[in-house]
């Protein structure tokens, strides 16, 4: 059994069932998540006989890093091979004293947004708690960039469709004895799974980013098909409700800018109106479309992107344009899985040396 797959209460139960006080679970958590120790023999404040028992019953399994590619801008993309043979990706983005880990929540994604490489790949399965924690653990303790200060769930997958594992993952990120991050520094990005936005507000209200992309249902239905189930009216109401528990003053609205599709000044105005109508405090994060091999869209010219940004700023919104960090290693938004795509089912039967040649 992988210790990383045990929730906080499961680990407590494990300790109690094996004759240990409940607080041992927290000591174990500290060794593993806070100090990066994976050898039970080194956990000196845990009784010798229990340490032996732990090493018989549990292991600390980190998905195998099969490739790490550094981009010219300093960000790094890591490919992890899971026990199942599937491959997921994480991106490390260092910026001054901040080290952001962009982590994956699923293998593939069922939402199937029309501009996204992960969606294009289809859905395979949810990541387990241990597979999500393993990404952060590996970046913290196996990379030489330093400790993760911020986590964004903007890798492969729709985090709110892996809800129960997501919540347990978030709890470890926030736990002082584990990663000790503040709620502000952990961001869940979602395509808009309304019932789970409502639940997140209650269960673990971290920073929220909404992938908006369009201000009307007709266009959003095409770009983000889940909009047919949870249309903009419902999504905006969920955002408004979220605000009273949100750790930041603003909800971030992400807009992937697609040439001639949603990048006009009229689109910018419509988005700002929609948000205002619902009384949501918003910040915009514009993401120029990142092309991938099967993508059909185009990235707008930089003057258009600038114009869109200026319009939103004039309308009173803090608006940033996301640098397309890591795009030379296909680690930018929506490109994740781009290169794994066709190979995902083959990797499982290949040897490590062959994999190295593939990527
Ligand atoms: N599933 C979640 C989080 C992962 S995607 C979501 O959709 O929010 C993270 C961000 O990358 C989202 O805002 C998504 O819209 C954006 N994205 C997806 N494909 C992209 C592409 N090809 N170019 C730029 N951004 C993209
Ligand atoms: Fe899934 Fe997000 Fe990609 Fe849409 S943009 S397909 S929700 S990962």
PDB file of C-alpha atoms and ligand atoms in Angstrom, residues 109 111-113 115-116 118-119 155 157-158 191, ligand 2:
ATOM      1  CA  UNK A 109      -9.891  14.836 -19.758  1.00  0.00           C
ATOM      2  CA  UNK A 111     -14.607  17.753 -20.940  1.00  0.00           C
ATOM      3  CA  UNK A 112     -13.157  17.910 -24.430  1.00  0.00           C
ATOM      4  CA  UNK A 113     -12.735  21.647 -24.944  1.00  0.00           C
ATOM      5  CA  UNK A 115      -8.834  24.040 -28.226  1.00  0.00           C
ATOM      6  CA  UNK A 116      -7.157  21.709 -25.727  1.00  0.00           C
ATOM      7  CA  UNK A 118      -5.581  17.075 -23.223  1.00  0.00           C
ATOM      8  CA  UNK A 119      -9.259  17.079 -24.196  1.00  0.00           C
ATOM      9  CA  UNK A 155      -2.123  20.507 -15.786  1.00  0.00           C
ATOM     10  CA  UNK A 157      -7.505  17.053 -16.448  1.00  0.00           C
ATOM     11  CA  UNK A 158     -10.516  18.720 -14.865  1.00  0.00           C
ATOM     12  CA  UNK A 191     -14.030  24.611 -16.881  1.00  0.00           C
TER      13      UNK A 191
HETATM   14 FE1  LIG B   2     -10.220  19.436 -19.859  1.00  0.00          FE
HETATM   15 FE2  LIG B   2      -9.438  21.877 -19.069  1.00  0.00          FE
HETATM   16 FE3  LIG B   2      -8.576  20.826 -21.400  1.00  0.00          FE
HETATM   17 FE4  LIG B   2     -11.114  21.598 -21.138  1.00  0.00          FE
HETATM   18  S1  LIG B   2      -9.293  22.908 -21.047  1.00  0.00           S
HETATM   19  S2  LIG B   2     -10.402  19.669 -22.058  1.00  0.00           S
HETATM   20  S3  LIG B   2     -11.519  21.047 -19.030  1.00  0.00           S
HETATM   21  S4  LIG B   2      -8.123  20.061 -19.364  1.00  0.00           S
END
